[in-house]
Short mmCIF file of C-alpha atoms in Angstrom, two decimals:
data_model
loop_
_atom_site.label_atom_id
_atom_site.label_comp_id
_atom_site.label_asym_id
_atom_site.label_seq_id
_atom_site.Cartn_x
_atom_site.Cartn_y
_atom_site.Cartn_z
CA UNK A 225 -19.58 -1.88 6.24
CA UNK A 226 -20.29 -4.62 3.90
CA UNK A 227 -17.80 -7.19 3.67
CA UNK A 228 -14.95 -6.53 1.72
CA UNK A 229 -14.93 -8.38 -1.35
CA UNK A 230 -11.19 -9.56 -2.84
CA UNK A 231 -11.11 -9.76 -6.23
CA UNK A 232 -8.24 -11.50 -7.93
CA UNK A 233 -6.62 -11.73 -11.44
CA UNK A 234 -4.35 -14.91 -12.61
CA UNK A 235 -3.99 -16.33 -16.03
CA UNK A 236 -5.29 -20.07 -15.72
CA UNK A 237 -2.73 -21.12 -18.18
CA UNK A 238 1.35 -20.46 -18.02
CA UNK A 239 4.17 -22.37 -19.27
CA UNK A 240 6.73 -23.72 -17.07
CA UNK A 241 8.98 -20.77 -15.90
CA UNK A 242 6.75 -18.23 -17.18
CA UNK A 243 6.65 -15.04 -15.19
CA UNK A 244 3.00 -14.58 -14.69
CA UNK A 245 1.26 -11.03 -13.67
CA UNK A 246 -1.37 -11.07 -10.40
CA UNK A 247 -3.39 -8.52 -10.07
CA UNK A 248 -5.57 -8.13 -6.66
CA UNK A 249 -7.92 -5.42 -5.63
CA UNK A 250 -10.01 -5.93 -2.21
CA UNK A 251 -12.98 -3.21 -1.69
CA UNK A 252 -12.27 -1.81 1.33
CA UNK A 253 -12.29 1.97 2.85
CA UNK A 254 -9.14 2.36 4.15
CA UNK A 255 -9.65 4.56 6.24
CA UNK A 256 -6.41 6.73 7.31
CA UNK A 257 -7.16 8.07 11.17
CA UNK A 258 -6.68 11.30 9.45
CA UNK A 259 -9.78 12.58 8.27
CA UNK A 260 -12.82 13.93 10.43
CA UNK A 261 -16.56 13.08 10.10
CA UNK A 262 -19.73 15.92 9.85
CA UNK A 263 -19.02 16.57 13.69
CA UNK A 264 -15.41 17.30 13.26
CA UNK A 265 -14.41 14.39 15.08
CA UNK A 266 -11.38 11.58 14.25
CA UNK A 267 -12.65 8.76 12.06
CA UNK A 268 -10.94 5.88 13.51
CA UNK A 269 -7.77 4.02 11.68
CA UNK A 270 -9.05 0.92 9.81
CA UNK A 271 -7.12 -0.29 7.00
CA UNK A 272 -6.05 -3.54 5.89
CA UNK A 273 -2.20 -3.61 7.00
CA UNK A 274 -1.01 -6.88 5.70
CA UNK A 275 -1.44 -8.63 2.21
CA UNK A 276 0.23 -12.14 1.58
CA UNK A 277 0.32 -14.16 -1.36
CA UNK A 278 1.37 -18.07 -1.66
CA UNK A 279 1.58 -20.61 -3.94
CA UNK A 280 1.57 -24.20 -2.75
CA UNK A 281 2.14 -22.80 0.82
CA UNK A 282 5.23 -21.29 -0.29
CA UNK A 283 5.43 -17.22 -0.01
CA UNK A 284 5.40 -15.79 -3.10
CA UNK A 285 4.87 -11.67 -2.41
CA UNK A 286 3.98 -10.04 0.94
CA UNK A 287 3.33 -6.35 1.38
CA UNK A 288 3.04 -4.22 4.37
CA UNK A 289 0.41 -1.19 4.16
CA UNK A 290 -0.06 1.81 5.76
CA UNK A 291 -2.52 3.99 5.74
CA UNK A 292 -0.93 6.09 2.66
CA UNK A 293 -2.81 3.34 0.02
CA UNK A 294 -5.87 3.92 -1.41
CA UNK A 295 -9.24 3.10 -0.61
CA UNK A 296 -10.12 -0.53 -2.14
CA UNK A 297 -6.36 -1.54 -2.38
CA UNK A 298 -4.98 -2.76 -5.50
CA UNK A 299 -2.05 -4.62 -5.99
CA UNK A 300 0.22 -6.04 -8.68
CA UNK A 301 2.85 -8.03 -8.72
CA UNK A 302 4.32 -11.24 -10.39
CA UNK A 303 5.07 -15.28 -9.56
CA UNK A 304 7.45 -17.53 -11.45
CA UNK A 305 5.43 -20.82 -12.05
CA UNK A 306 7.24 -24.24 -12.47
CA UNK A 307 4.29 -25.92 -11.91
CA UNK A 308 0.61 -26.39 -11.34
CA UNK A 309 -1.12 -25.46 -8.58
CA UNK A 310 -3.00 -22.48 -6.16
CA UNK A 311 -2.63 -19.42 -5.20
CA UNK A 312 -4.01 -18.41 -2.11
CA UNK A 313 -4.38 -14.64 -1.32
CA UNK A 314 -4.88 -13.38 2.34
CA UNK A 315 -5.82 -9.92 3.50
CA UNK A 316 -5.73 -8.91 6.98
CA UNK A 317 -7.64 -6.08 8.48
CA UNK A 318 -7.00 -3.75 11.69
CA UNK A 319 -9.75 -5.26 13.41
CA UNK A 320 -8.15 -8.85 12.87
CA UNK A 321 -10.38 -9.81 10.32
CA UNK A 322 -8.82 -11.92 7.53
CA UNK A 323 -10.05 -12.00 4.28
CA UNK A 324 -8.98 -14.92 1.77
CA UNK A 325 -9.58 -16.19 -1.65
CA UNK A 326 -7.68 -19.15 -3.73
CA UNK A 327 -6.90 -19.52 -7.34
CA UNK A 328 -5.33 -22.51 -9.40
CA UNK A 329 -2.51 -21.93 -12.54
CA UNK A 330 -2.47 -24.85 -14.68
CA UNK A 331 0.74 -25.42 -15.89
CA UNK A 332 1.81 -27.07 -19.33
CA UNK B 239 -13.75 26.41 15.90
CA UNK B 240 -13.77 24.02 13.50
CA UNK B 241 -10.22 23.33 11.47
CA UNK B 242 -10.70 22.50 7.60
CA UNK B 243 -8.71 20.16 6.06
CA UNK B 244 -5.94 21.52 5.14
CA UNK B 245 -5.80 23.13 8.43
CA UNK B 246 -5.29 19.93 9.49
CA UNK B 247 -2.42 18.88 7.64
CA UNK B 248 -0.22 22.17 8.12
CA UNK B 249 -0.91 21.14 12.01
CA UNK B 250 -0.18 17.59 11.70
CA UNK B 251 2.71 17.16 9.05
CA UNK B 252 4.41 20.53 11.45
CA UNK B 253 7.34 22.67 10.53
CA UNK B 254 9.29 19.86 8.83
CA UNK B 255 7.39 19.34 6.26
CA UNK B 256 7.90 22.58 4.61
CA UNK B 257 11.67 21.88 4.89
CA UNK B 258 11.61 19.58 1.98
CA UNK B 259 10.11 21.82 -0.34
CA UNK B 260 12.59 24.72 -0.24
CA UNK B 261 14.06 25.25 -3.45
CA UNK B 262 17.61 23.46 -4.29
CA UNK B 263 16.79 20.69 -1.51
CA UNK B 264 15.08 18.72 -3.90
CA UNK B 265 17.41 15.97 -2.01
CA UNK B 266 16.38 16.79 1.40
CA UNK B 267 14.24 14.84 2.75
CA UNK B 268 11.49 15.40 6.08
CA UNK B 269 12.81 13.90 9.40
CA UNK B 270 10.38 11.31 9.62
CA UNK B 271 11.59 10.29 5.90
CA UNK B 272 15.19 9.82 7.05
CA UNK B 273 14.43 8.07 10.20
CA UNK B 274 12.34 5.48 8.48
CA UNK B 275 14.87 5.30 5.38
CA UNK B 276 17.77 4.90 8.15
CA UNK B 277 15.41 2.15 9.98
CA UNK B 278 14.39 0.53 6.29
CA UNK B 279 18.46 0.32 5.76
CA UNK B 280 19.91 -0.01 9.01
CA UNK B 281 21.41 3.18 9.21
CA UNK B 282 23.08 2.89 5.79
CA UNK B 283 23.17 5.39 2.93
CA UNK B 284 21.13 4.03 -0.24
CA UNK B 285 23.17 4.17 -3.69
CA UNK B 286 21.05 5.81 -6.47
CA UNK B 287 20.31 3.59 -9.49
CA UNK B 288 19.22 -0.26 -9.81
CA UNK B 289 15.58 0.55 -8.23
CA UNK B 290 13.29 2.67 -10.44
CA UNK B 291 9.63 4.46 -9.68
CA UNK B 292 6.88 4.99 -12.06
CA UNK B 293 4.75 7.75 -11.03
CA UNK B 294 2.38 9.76 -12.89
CA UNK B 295 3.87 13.80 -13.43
CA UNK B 296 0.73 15.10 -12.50
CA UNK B 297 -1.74 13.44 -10.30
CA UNK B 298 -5.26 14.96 -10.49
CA UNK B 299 -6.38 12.94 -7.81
CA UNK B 300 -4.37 12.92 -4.47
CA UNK B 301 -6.44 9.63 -3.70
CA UNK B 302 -5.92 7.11 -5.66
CA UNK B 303 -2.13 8.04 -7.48
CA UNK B 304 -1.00 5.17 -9.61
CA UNK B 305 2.27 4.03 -8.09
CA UNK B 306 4.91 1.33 -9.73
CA UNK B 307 8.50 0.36 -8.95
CA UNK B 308 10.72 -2.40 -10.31
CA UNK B 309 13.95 -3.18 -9.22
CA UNK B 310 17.22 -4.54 -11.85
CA UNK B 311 17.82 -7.94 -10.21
CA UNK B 312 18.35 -11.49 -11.46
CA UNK B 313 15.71 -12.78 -8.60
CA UNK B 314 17.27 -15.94 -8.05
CA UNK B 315 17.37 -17.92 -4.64
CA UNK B 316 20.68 -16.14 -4.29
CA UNK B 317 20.63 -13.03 -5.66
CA UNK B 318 17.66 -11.05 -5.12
CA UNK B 319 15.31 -8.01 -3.84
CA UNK B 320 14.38 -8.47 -0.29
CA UNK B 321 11.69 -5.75 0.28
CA UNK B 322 11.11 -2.01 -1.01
CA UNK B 323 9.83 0.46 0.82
CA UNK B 324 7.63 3.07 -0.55
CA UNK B 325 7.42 7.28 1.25
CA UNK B 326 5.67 9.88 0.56
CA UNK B 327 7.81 12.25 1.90
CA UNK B 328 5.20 15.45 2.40
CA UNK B 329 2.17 12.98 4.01
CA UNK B 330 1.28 13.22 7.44
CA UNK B 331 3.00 10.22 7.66
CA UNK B 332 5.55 9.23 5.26
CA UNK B 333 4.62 5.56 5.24
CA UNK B 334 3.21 4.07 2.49
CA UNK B 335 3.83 0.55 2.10
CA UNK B 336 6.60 -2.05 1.75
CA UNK B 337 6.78 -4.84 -0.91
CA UNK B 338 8.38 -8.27 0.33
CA UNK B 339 9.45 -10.10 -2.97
CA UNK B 340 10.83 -13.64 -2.63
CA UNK B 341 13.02 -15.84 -5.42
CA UNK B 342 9.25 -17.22 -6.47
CA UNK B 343 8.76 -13.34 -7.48
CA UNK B 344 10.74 -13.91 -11.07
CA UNK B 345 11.05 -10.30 -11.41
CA UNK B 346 10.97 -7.61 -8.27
CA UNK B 347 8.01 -5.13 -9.69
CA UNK B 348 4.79 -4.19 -8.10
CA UNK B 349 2.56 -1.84 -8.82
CA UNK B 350 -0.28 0.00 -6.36
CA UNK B 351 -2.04 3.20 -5.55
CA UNK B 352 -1.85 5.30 -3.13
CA UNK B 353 -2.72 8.82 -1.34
CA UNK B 354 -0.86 12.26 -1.39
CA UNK B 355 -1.48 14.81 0.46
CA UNK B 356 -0.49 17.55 -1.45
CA UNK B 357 2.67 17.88 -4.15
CA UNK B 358 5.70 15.87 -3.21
CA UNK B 359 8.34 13.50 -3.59
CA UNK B 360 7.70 9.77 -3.56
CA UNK B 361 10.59 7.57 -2.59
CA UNK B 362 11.02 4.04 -3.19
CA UNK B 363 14.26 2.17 -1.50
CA UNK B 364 15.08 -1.21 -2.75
CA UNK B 365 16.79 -3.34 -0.33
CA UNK B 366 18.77 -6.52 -1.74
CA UNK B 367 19.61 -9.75 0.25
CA UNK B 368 22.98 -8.91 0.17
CA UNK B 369 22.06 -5.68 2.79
CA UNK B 370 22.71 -3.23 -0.10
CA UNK B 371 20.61 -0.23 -0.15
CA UNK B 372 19.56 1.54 -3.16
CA UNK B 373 16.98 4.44 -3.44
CA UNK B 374 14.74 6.97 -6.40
CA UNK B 375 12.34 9.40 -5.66
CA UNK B 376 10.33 11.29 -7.98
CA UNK B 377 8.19 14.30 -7.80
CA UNK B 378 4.31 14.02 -7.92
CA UNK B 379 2.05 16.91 -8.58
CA UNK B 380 -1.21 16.88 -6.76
CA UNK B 381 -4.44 18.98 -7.51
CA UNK B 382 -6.71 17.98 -5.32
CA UNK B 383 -4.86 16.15 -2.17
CA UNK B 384 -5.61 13.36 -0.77
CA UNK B 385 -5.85 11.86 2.81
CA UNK B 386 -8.32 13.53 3.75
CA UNK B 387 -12.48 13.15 3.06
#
């Protein structure tokens, strides 16, 4: 599989207090544990189970996923921004892979 | 013999499943739905009202079903949504995903997709940091399920 590639969507402007949307999609297969291959055997569980966002180290959204979400997750969700500074997104995968990526908000 | 794949689901989702869909229960839920709702809340009831689910009427595609909930709360450092937990009551396995929203949230709404397997209710439970419960559900109609390959 190639590697999954996050892709992540944050104004780079707010005003102080805005609420700001984040959107996030990571390609990824997601695969349930429920579905067979050609041979009619189990296709192994691998999804990504744990998604984090943070701003400044602080922990702005968090979501738990089971296998129920769709291939090449997509998430959206908001932040309150008081001030400048990064986001940092982190993806975690069944097979303890982490995937990351960082954005800045500059705030006026 | 080789099972298809809806086989597959009749076998795996069992007798309870079909439970839900009996006319007039539209309230009832699957087993494995309460038991995570009742884990999710602590054994509490939910309230209706206060959370609220978007999901599409019809959803062509059990694979990728657009999926948003948003929850009436001030989100303030003392008065705001925990987490919300999302089912899909008639899945294999009801458990879709659960949203942890802090204070830095501003306002408790998220939006994903997810998979059905076939027509069903989706059920999103809002829990606040003051350990109240609150719950929606809405039905979906699938064409073509999901889940599977």
């Amino acid at each position: 599989m190639a590697d999954p590639k996050p892709r992540v969507k944050v104004p780079k402007k707010a005003s102080k207090g805005e609420v700001i949307t984040i959107k996030t999609l990571i390609s990824h297969p997601m695969e349930s544990g429920q579905r067979k291959d050609k041979e009619g055997n189990l296709v192994p569980r691998q999804i990504i189970n744990k998604f984090t966002c943070e701003f400044d180290g602080q922990v702005v959204f968090t979501c738990d996923m089971d296998p129920a979400v769709s291939a090449n997750p997509y998430l959206e969700f908001n932040a309150k921004v008081e001030e400048s500074g990064t986001f940092k997104f982190t993806w975690v995968d069944d097979d303890g892979s982490v995937y990351e990526t960082e954005n800045k908000i500059a705030v006026e | 013999m080789t099972f298809t794949r809806r086989q597959v689901f009749g076998l795996s989702a069992g007798a309870a499943a079909f439970v839900a869909f009996a006319p007039g229960l539209s309230f009832a839920a699957t087993d494995k739905t309460d038991a995570a709702i009742k884990e999710f809340t602590g054994g509490a009831t939910p309230a209706e009202g206060t959370v609220s689910l978007d999901t599409p009427e019809i959803a062509e595609n059990g694979n990728t079903v657009p999926v948003g909930v948003s929850v009436d709360s001030p989100m303030t450092a003392d008065n705001y949504v925990e987490s919300v937990l999302i089912l899909a009551d008639g899945n294999p396995n009801p458990l879709v995903a659960t949203f942890h929203f802090t204070a830095m949230s501003g306002v408790a709404e998220a939006k994903t997709r997810i998979r059905l397997a076939k027509t069903q209710d989706v059920i999103a439970v809002a829990k606040m940091n003051d350990g109240s419960t609150y719950i929606d559900r809405k039905e979906v109609k699938v064409t073509i399920g999901g889940c599977g390959g």
